[in-house]
XYZ file of C-alpha atoms in Angstrom:
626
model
C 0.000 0.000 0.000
C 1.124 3.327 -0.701
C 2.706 5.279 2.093
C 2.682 9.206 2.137
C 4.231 11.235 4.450
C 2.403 14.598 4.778
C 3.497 17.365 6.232
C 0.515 19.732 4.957
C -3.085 18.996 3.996
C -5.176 17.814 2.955
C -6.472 20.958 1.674
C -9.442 22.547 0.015
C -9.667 25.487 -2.116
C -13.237 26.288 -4.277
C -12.613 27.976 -7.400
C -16.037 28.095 -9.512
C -18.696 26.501 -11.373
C -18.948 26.020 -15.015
C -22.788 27.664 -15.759
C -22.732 25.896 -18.850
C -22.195 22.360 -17.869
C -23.593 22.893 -13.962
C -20.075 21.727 -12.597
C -18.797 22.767 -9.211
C -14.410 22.977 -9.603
C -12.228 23.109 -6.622
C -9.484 21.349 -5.326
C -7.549 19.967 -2.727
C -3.763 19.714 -2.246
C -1.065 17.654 -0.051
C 2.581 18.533 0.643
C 4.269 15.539 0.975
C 8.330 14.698 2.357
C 9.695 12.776 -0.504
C 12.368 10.897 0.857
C 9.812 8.959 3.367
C 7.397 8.878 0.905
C 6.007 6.240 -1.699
C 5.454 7.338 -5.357
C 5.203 3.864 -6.958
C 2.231 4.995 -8.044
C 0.960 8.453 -8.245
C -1.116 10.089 -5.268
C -4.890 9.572 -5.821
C -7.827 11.137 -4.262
C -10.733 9.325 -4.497
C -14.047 11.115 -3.843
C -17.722 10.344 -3.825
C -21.130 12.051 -2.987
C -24.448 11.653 -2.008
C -27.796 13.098 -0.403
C -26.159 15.764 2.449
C -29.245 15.162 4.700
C -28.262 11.517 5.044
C -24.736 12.868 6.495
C -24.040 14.888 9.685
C -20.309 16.536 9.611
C -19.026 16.597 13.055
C -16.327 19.403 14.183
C -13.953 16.913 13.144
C -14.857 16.296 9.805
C -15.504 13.056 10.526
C -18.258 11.036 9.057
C -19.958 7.656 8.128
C -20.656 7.913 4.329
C -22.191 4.493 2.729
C -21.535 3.535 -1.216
C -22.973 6.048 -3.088
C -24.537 6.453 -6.467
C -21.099 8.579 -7.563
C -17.826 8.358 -7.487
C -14.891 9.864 -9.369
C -10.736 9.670 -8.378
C -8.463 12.683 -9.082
C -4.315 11.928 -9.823
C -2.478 14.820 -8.555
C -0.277 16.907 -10.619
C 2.876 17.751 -9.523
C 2.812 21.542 -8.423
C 6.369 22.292 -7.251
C 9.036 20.603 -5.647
C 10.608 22.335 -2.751
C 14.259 21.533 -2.264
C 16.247 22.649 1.270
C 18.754 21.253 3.482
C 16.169 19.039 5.319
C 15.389 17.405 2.083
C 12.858 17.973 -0.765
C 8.996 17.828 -0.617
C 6.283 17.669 -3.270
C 3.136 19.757 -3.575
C 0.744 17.428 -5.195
C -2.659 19.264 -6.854
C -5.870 17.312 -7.521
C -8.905 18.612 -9.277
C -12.212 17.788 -7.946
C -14.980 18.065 -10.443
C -19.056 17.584 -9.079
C -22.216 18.009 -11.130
C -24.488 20.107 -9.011
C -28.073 19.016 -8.062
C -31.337 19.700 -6.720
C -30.044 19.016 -3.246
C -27.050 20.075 -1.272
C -24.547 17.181 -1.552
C -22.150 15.272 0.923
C -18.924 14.993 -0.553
C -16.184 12.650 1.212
C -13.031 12.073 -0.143
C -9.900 10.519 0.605
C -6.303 9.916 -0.903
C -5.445 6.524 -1.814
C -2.697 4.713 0.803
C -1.901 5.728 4.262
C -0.434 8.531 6.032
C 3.418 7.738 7.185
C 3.846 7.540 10.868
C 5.823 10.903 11.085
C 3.322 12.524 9.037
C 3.230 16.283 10.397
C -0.127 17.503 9.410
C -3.452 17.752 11.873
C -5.526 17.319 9.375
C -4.270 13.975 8.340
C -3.698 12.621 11.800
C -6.092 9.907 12.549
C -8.282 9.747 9.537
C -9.302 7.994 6.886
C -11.072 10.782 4.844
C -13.005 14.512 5.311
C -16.133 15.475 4.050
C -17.099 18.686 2.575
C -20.457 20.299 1.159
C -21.711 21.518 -1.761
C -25.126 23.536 -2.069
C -27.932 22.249 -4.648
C -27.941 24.085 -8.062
C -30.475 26.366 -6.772
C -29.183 27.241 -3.726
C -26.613 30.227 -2.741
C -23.621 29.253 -0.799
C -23.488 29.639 3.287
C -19.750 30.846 4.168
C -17.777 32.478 7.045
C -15.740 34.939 6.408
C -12.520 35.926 8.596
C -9.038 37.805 8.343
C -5.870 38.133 10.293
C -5.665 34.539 11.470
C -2.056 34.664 13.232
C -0.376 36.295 16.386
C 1.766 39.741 15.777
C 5.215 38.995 17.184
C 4.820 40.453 20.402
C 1.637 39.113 21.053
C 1.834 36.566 23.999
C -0.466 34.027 22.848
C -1.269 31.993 25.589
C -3.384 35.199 26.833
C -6.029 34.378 24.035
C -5.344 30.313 24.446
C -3.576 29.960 21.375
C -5.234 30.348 17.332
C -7.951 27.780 18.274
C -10.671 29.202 19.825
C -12.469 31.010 16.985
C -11.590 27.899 14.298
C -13.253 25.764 17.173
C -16.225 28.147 17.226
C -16.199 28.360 13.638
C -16.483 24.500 13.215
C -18.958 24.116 15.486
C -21.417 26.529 13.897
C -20.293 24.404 10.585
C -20.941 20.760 12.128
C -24.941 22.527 12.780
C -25.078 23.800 10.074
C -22.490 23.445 7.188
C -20.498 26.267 5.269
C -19.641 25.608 1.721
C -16.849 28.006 2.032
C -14.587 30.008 3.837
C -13.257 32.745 2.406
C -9.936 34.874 4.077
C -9.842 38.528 3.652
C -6.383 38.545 4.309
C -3.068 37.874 6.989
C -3.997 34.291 6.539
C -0.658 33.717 7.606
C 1.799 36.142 9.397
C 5.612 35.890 8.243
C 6.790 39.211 10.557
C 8.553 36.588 12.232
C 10.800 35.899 9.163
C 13.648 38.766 10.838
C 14.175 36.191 13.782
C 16.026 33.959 11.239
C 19.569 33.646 12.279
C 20.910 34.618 8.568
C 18.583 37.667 8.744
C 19.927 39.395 11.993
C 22.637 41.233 10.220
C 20.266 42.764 8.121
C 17.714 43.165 10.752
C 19.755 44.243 13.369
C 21.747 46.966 11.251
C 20.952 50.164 12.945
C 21.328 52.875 10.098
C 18.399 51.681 7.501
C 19.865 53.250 4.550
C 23.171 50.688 4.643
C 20.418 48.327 5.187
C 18.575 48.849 2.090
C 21.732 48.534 0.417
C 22.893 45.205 1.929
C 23.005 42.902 -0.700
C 20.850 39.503 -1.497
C 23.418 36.759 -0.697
C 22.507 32.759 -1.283
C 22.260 32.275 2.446
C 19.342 34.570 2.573
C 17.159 33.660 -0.599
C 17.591 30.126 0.962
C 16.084 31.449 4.556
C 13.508 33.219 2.843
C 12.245 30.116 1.320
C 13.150 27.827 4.429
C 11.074 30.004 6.467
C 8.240 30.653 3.637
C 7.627 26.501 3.568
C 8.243 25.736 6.877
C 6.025 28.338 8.450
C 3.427 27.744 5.938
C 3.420 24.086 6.403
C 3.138 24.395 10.310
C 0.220 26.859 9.897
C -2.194 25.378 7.362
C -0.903 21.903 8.891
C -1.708 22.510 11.948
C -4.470 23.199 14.704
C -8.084 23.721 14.198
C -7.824 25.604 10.896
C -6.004 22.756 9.446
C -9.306 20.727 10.514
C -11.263 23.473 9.226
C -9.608 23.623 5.037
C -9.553 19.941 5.279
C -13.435 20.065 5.368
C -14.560 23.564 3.897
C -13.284 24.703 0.780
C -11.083 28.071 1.398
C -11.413 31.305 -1.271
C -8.384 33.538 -0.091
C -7.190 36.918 -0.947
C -4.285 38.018 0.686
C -2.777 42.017 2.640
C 0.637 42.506 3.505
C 1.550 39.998 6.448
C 1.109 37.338 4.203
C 4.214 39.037 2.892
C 5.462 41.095 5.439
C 4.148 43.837 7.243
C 3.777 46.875 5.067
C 5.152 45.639 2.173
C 3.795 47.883 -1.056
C 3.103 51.106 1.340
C 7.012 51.906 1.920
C 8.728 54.812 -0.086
C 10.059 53.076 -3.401
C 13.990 52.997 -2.071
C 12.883 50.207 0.503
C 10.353 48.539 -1.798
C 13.457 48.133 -4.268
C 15.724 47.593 -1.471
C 17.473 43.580 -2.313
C 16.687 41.621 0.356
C 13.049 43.602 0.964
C 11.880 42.955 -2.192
C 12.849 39.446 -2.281
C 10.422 38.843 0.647
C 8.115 40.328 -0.995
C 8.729 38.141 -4.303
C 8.867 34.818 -2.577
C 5.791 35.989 -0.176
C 3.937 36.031 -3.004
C 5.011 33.084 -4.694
C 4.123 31.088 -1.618
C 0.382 32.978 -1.506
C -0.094 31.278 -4.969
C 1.218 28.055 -3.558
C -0.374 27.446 -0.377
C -3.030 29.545 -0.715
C -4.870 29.753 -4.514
C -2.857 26.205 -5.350
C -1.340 28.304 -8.078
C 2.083 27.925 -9.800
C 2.520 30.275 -12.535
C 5.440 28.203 -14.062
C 2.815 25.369 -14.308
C -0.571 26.995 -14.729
C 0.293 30.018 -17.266
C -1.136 33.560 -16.763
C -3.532 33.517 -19.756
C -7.733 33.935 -18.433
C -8.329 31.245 -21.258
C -7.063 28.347 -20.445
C -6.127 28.912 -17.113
C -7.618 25.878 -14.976
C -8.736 28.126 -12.660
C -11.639 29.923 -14.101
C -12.266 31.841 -10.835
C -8.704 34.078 -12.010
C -8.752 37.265 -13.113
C -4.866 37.958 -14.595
C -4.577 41.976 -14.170
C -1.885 44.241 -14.253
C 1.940 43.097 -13.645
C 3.293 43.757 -9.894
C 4.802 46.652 -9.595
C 7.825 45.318 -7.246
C 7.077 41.929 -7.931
C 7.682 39.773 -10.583
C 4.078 38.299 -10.884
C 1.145 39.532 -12.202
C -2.201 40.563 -10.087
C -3.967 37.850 -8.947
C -7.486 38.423 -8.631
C -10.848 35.998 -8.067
C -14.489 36.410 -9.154
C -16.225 32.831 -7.728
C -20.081 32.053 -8.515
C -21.855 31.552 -4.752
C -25.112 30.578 -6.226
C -27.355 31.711 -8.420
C -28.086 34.903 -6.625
C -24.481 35.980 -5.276
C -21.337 35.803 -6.467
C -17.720 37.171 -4.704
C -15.226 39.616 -6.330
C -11.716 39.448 -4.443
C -9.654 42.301 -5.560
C -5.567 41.645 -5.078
C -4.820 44.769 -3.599
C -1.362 44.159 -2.780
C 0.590 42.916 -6.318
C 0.572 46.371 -7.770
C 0.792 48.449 -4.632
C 2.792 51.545 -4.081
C 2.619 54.617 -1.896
C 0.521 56.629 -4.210
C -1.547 53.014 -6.373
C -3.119 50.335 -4.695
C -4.351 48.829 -7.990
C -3.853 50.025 -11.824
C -6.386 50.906 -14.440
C -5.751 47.494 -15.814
C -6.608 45.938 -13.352
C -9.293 47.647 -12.262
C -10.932 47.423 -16.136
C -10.400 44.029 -16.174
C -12.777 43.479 -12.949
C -14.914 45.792 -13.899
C -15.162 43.434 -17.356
C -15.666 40.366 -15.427
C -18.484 41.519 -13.275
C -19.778 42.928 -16.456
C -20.612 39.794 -18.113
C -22.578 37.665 -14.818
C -25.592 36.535 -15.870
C -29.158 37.697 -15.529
C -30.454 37.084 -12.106
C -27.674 37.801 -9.792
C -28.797 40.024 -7.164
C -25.597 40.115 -4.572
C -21.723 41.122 -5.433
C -19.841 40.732 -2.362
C -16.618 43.019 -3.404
C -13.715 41.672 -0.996
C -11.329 44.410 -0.535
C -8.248 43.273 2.265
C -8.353 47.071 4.000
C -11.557 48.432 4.812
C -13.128 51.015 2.244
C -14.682 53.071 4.928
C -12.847 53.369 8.206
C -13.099 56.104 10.830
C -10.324 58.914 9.878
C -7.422 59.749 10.989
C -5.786 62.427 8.779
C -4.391 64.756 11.666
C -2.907 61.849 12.895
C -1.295 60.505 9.422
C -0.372 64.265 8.982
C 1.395 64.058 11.862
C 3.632 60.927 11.610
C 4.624 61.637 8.165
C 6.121 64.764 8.658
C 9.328 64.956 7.618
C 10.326 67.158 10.760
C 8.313 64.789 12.709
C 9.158 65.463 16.227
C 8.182 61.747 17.710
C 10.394 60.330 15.446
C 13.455 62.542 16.392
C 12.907 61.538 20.070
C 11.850 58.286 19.526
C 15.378 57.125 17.386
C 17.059 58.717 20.860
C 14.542 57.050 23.846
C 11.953 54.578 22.198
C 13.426 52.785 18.975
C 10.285 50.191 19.284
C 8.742 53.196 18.454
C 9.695 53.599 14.909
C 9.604 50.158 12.619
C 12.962 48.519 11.376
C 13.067 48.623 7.997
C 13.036 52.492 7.315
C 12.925 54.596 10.537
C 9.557 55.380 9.940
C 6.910 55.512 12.959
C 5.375 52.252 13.269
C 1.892 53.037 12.748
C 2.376 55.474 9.587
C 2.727 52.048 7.130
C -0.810 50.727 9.125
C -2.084 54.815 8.269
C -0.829 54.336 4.650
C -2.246 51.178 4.320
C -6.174 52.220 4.610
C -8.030 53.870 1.729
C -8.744 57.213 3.433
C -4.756 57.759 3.171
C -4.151 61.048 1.501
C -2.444 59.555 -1.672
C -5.219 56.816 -1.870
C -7.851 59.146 -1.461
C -8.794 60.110 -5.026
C -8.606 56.240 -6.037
C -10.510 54.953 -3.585
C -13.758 57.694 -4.399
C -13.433 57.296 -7.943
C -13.654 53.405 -7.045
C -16.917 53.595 -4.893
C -18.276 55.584 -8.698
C -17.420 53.136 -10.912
C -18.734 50.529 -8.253
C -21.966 52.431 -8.172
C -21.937 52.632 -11.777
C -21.873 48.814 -12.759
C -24.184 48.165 -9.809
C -27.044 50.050 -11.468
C -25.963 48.592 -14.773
C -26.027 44.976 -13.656
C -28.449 45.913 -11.139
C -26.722 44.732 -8.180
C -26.776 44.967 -4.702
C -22.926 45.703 -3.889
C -21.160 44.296 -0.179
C -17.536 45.060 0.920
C -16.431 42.728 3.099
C -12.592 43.444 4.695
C -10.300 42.899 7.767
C -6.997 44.130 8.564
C -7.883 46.410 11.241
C -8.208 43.588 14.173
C -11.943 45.157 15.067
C -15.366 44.252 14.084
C -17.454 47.198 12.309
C -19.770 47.818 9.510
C -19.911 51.304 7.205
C -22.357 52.319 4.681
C -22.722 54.271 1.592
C -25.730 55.336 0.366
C -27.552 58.278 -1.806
C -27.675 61.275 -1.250
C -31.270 61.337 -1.648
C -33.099 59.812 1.324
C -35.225 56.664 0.357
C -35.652 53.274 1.288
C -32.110 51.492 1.094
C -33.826 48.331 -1.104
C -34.507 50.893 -3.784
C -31.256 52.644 -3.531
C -28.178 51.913 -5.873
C -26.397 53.331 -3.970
C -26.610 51.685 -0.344
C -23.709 49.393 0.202
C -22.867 47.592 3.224
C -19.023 47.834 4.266
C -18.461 44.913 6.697
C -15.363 44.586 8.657
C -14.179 41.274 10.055
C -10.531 41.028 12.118
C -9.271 39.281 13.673
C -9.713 35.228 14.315
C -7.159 35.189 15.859
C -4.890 38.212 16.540
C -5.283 40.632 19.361
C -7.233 43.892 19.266
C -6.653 47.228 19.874
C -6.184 48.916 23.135
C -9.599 49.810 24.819
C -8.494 53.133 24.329
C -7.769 53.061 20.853
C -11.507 51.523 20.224
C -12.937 54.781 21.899
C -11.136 56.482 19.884
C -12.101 55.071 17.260
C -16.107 55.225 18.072
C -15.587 59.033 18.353
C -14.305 59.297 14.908
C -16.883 56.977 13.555
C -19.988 58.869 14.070
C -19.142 61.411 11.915
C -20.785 61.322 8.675
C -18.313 62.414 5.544
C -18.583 64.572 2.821
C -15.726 63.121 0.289
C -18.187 61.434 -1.998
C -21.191 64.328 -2.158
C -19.771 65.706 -5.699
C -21.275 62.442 -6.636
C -24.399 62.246 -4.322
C -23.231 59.785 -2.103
C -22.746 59.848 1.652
C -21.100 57.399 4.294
C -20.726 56.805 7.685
C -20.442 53.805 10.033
C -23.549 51.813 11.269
C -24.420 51.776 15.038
C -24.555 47.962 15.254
C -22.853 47.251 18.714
C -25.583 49.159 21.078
C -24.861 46.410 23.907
C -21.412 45.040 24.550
C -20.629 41.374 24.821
C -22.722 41.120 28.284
C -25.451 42.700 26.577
C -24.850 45.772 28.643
C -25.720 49.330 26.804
C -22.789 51.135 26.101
C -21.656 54.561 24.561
C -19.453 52.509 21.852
C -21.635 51.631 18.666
C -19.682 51.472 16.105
C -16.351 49.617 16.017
C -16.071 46.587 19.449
C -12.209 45.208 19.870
C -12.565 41.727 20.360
C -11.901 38.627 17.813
C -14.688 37.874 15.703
C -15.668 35.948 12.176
C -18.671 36.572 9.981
C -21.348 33.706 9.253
C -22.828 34.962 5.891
C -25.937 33.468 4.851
C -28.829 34.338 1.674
C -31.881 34.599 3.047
C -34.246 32.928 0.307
C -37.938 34.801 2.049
C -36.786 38.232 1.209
C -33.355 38.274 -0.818
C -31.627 39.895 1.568
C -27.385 38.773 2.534
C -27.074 38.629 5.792
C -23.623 39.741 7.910
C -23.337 37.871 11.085
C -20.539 38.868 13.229
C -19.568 36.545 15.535
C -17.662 38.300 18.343
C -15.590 36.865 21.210
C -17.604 37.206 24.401
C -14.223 36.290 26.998
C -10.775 36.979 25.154
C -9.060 32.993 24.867
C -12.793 31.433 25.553
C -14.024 31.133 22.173
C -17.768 31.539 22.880
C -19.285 34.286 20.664
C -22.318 36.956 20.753
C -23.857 37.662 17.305
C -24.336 40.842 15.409
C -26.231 40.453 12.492
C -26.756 43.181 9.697
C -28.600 42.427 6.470
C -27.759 43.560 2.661
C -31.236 44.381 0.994
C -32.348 43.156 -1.950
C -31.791 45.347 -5.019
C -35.322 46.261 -5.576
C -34.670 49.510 -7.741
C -36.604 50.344 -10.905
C -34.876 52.971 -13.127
C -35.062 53.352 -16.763
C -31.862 53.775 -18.606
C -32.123 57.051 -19.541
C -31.984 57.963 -16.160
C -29.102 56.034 -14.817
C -26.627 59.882 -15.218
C -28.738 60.988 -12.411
C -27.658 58.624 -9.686
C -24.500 60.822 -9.780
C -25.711 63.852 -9.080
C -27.572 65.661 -5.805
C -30.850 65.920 -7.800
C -31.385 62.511 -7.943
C -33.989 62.788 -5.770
C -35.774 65.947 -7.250
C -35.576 64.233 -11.257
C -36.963 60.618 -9.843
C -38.907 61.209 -7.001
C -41.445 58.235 -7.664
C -38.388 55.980 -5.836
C -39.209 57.770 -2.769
C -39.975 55.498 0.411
C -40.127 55.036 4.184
C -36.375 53.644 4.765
C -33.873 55.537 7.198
C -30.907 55.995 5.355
C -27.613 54.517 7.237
C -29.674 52.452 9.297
C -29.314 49.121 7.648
C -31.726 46.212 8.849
C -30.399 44.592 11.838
C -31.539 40.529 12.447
C-alpha cells in the first residue's frame, strides 16, 4: 500500500462553477516529504457524494458515508518541488470536479494509501477521509468569512489560548449547520517573524536603515527566505483547528501585507526596491499562490483562457514583484457571487491597484448573468474606516518630532526597515490615506456605476484592522435602502485570531466613527459607520456603537424569504474562551426600478428631485439589523 508522508493537507480550495455544464471545480492539495514517501504509483484522491441530509459533519470532519450512487478519483499533478537542506517535498494538486443538483450534496473524499507515521499535518492525523459540502444548483452558498488569522510577534499568545478558539467556534457553527466556504480577507498567515532567522539578523539588526537597504541579497538569505516561507506555511495550514477546518470547507483567499510582510507595497520606493526587501516580498507572493490559490505560474500560465482556474482574473503586472495581479471572481449561487480584488501585487505609496486591473474586474463583473442580485466586493483594508488624517499628517512629517525623540529614547517606536513611525505604514495602508484618497472615491463611482448597470446589490467585506465594524454608503437622496443603488454595506471582520486594539484606541475610534463624511457628495453619495454594537458582549448598553475590539468571524448566509445577505458577526464574548455573541446586519435586496435614460442621475444631488417616484419610508444609514 502506498505510504505518504504529509506534512501539509489535505487541503481545500473552491474555485467556480462552469454555468454551462452545472459543474462545481475546486481542489484539494497535499505537501508531501519525498524521501519517506512512496510514489510507486501516483497520489490519488478518491471522492464520492451523495444526499447531504443523510450525512451529519461533526467538528472533526468526521463522518460515516455508505456507497454512493457517484464516485470519481483525481491523480495529482505535480505543483512544485521544494528543495532545502532538510530534504525535498512535493506539492501534489488534484482537481475535484461535481455536477451540481437539486439538493445540497455530501462529498467525502480521501487519498489513496496511508499517512506515514511521522506525518506532520493535523488534518491527516487519525483519519481515513473529510467530508465537505456543496449547495444544490439552486441554492446560494453559506460561508464564514474571517481575516488576520495569526499572532503579531509580540503578542503573547497563551493570553487568548492559542489560534484555536475562533476555528473551534467556527467549526462548530459548521458541524450545525455546514459552510460551503470560507473565504480569508487577508493575513492568513503572518511571516513578521521571518527577521528572527539567524541569517537575517545582520540585516535586521543593522541600525542605520539606509546601509540596510543597500545590503546585498546573498545565497544564504534567498535560501532562509524560502526555508522560512515553507516551513512556516506548512506548520500553519498543517496545523491546529484551521487545518481541521480547510480539510473540510473549501477556502477562497485573498491576501494584505503579512502574508508578505508587514507593510510591504506602502514603503517609499527605495525600501520597496531595497534587495533583500523585495525578495520577501517576491517569494511571499510566490508562496500565496502556492499554499493559498494552489497556483504555480510556471505550471498553470497567466492567460484567463485556459487557465484551470476559471475563478482568475490575470490583471496588471506587480509593480515590485515579478508576478502579475492575482485576482478571483467565484459564482456563490445563483443569486451571489464574490469579487476578491488583489490589492497588494501592484501596490505603491501613491496606487493600490492600476487601471488594468481595475478594467479588467470591472469586465468580469460585467458579463454575470441575468439574475444575480448580490456582489460581495472583498477588498483586504476596509473602504470606509473612521479617519485619521491629523494623525497621518502628523507621523509623516518629515520634521516629525516623535520620530526625532523616539530614534534617541523609544526605537520600538519607529519600525525597522526604514525609521519610519510604526503606525504610519498601518495609516498608509487604509483607503482614506491622503495619496489613496482620489482612487478609492473614484472606485466607490465606478462601483456604483456597474451596480445600477447589472443591477446589483454591492457588499464590501474586509479585515486588517483587528476590530469588528460595519460602514455604509448610500444616496444622497433619502429613500428606502432596497430601492437605492447606492446603499452598500461595508463589513469589517478582524481578527480570528490576533489581538485587538487597546480599549483606548476603540474609543477612539467610536468618536471618529460617528461622523458622517462629505468626500463622496460631488457624486451624491454619503457614508458613515452603522451603530450595530448598542450592547457590549454582556449585553450591557454602552456609549461605543460602532467599532467593538474583540476577535470575531462573519457567518454569511442568503436569506431565500426576502433576498436579503445577511452579515453575522460573531464576536468573542471572553478573550481565549471562544464563545461568541452575534451581530447580524442584512444587505437588501436590489429592488430599484430605473429606466436607462436615467441612470446619469444617480450621480448627481438631484437625484432625488428628477426621480422622485423611488421615494420610500427607509432611514438611510440604518441598515436592517436581524
Amino acid at each position: 500500500m502506498t505510504t505518504l508522508n504529509v506534512k501539509a493537507g489535505p487541503m481545500l480550495r473552491y474555485d467556480n462553477v462552469d454555468l454551462t455544464s452545472g459543474i462545481y471545480h475546486a481542489y484539494a492539495m497535499i505537501v508531501t516529504e519525498d524521501a519517506t514517501s512512496d510514489y510507486q504509483l501516483t497520489p490519488t484522491l478518491q471522492y464520492r457524494w451523495e444526499d447531504a441530509t443523510s450525512v451529519s459533519a461533526t467538528n472533526d470532519g468526521k463522518t460515516a458515508v455508505t456507497e454512493n450512487e457517484s464516485h470519481k478519483q483525481s491523480e495529482a499533478i505535480k505543483l512544485h518541488q521544494y528543495h532545502g537542506k532538510e530534504g525535498s517535498f512535493t506539492f501534489w494538486r488534484f482537481k475535484i470536479e461535481v455536477p451540481l443538483a437539486d439538493r445540497e450534496l455530501a462529498v467525502h473524499y480521501s487519498i489513496d494509501g496511508e499517512a506515514h507515521p511521522n506525518s506532520q499535518s493535523e488534518a491527516i492525523k487519525g483519519m481515513t477521509g473529510h467530508t465537505f459540502f456543496v449547495p444544490s444548483k439552486t441554492d446560494n452558498f453559506r460561508w464564514a468569512g474571517h481575516s488576520c488569522n495569526g499572532f503579531s510577534a509580540s503578542v503573547d499568545e497563551k493570553e487568548f489560548n492559542g489560534p484555536n478558539p475562533l476555528w473551534d467556534d467556527l467549526l462548530k457553527a459548521h458541524a450545525s449547520k455546514p459552510y460551503h466556504a470560507v473565504i480569508g480577507g487577508g493575513d492568513q498567515i503572518y511571516c513578521d517573524t521571518l527577521v528572527r532567522e539567524p541569517e537575517m539578523q545582520e540585516w535586521n539588526n543593522q541600525s542605520d536603515p539606509k546601509k540596510r537597504m543597500k545590503m546585498p541579497l546573498t545565497d544564504e538569505i534567498r535560501t532562509c527566505i524560502d526555508r522560512y516561507m515553507f516551513n512556516h506555511y506548512c506548520e500553519w495550514f498543517g496545523g491546529g483547528s484551521f487545518a481541521k477546518s480547510i480539510a473540510q470547507i473549501p477556502m477562497i483567499n485573498m491576501l494584505d501585507d503579512h502574508d508578505l510582510i508587514d507593510g510591504f507595497g506602502t514603503y517609499p520606493d527605495d525600501l520597496m526596491r531595497a534587495p533583500v526587501f523585495n525578495y520577501v516580498g517576491a517569494r511571499g507572493y510566490f508562496y500565496f499562490l502556492l499554499f493559498q490559490l494552489f497556483v504555480n505560474d510556471e505550471v498553470d500560465g497567466v492567460s484567463e483562457t485556459s487557465h484551470p482556474n476559471k475563478s482568475m482574473i490575470i490583471g496588471g503586472d506587480g509593480v515590485y514583484i515579478p508576478f502579475k495581479n492575482h485576482s478571483l471572481l467565484s459564482y456563490l449561487g445563483p443569486k451571489q457571487w464574490i469579487l476578491l480584488a488583489d490589492c497588494r501585487s501592484e501596490r505603491k505609496l501613491d496606487q493600490i491597484c492600476s487601471k488594468a486591473t481595475y478594467q479588467r474586474l470591472f469586465d468580469a463583473v460585467r458579463k454575470l448573468p441575468p439574475g444575480v442580485e448580490h456582489l460581495i466586493f472583498l477588498l483586504g483594508v476596509p473602504l470606509a474606516y473612521p479617519r485619521m488624517v491629523f494623525l497621518e499628517r502628523t507621523l509623516s512629517s518629515s520634521m516629525n518630532p516623535l520620530i526625532m525623540l523616539a530614534k534617541g529614547l523609544s526605537p520600538g517606536f519607529t519600525n525597522n526597515f526604514n525609521g519610519q513611525v510604526e503606525l504610519l505604514d498601518d495609516l498608509g495602508d487604509h483607503w482614506c490615506a491622503g495619496p489613496h484618497k482620489h482612487e478609492r472615491n473614484w472606485l466607490v463611482e465606478r462601483v456604483q456605476e456597474v451596480a445600477l448597470e447589472k443591477h446589483l446589490r454591492v457588499s464590501y467585506i474586509s479585515g486588517d484592522v483587528h476590530a469588528a465594524g460595519v460602514g455604509v454608503f448610500y444616496g444622497y437622496h433619502q429613500h428606502d435602502p432596497s430601492l437605492d443603488p447606492k446603499y452598500s454595506l461595508a463589513v469589517i471582520t478582524s481578527a480570528i485570531v490576533n489581538t485587538p486594539p487597546p480599549p483606548a484606541v476603540i474609543s477612539m475610534l467610536n468618536k471618529l466613527a460617528s461622523k458622517k463624511h462629505r468626500s463622496l457628495f460631488y457624486c451624491g453619495t454619503k457614508e458613515t459607520m452603522v451603530p450595530l454594537f448598542e450592547t457590549d458582549l454582556n449585553d450591557q448598553k454602552q456609549k461605543d456603537k460602532y467599532i467593538i475590539g474583540a476577535r470575531n468571524w462573519c457567518s454569511v448566509e442568503y436569506l431565500t424569504a426576502t433576498g436579503e445577505l445577511e452579515f453575522d458577526l460573531r464576536v468573542e464574548k471572553v478573550r481565549g474562551g471562544g464563545e461568541t455573541k452575534s451581530y447580524a446586519v442584512k444587505a437588501p435586496a436590489p429592488k430599484w426600478d430605473v429606466a436607462k435614460q436615467h441612470h446619469h442621475l444617480l450621480l448627481t444631488k438631484n437625484f432625488d428631485k428628477d426621480v422622485g417616484t423611488l421615494r420610500g419610508t427607509g432611514k438611510v444609514g440604518e441598515p436592517a439589523k436581524a
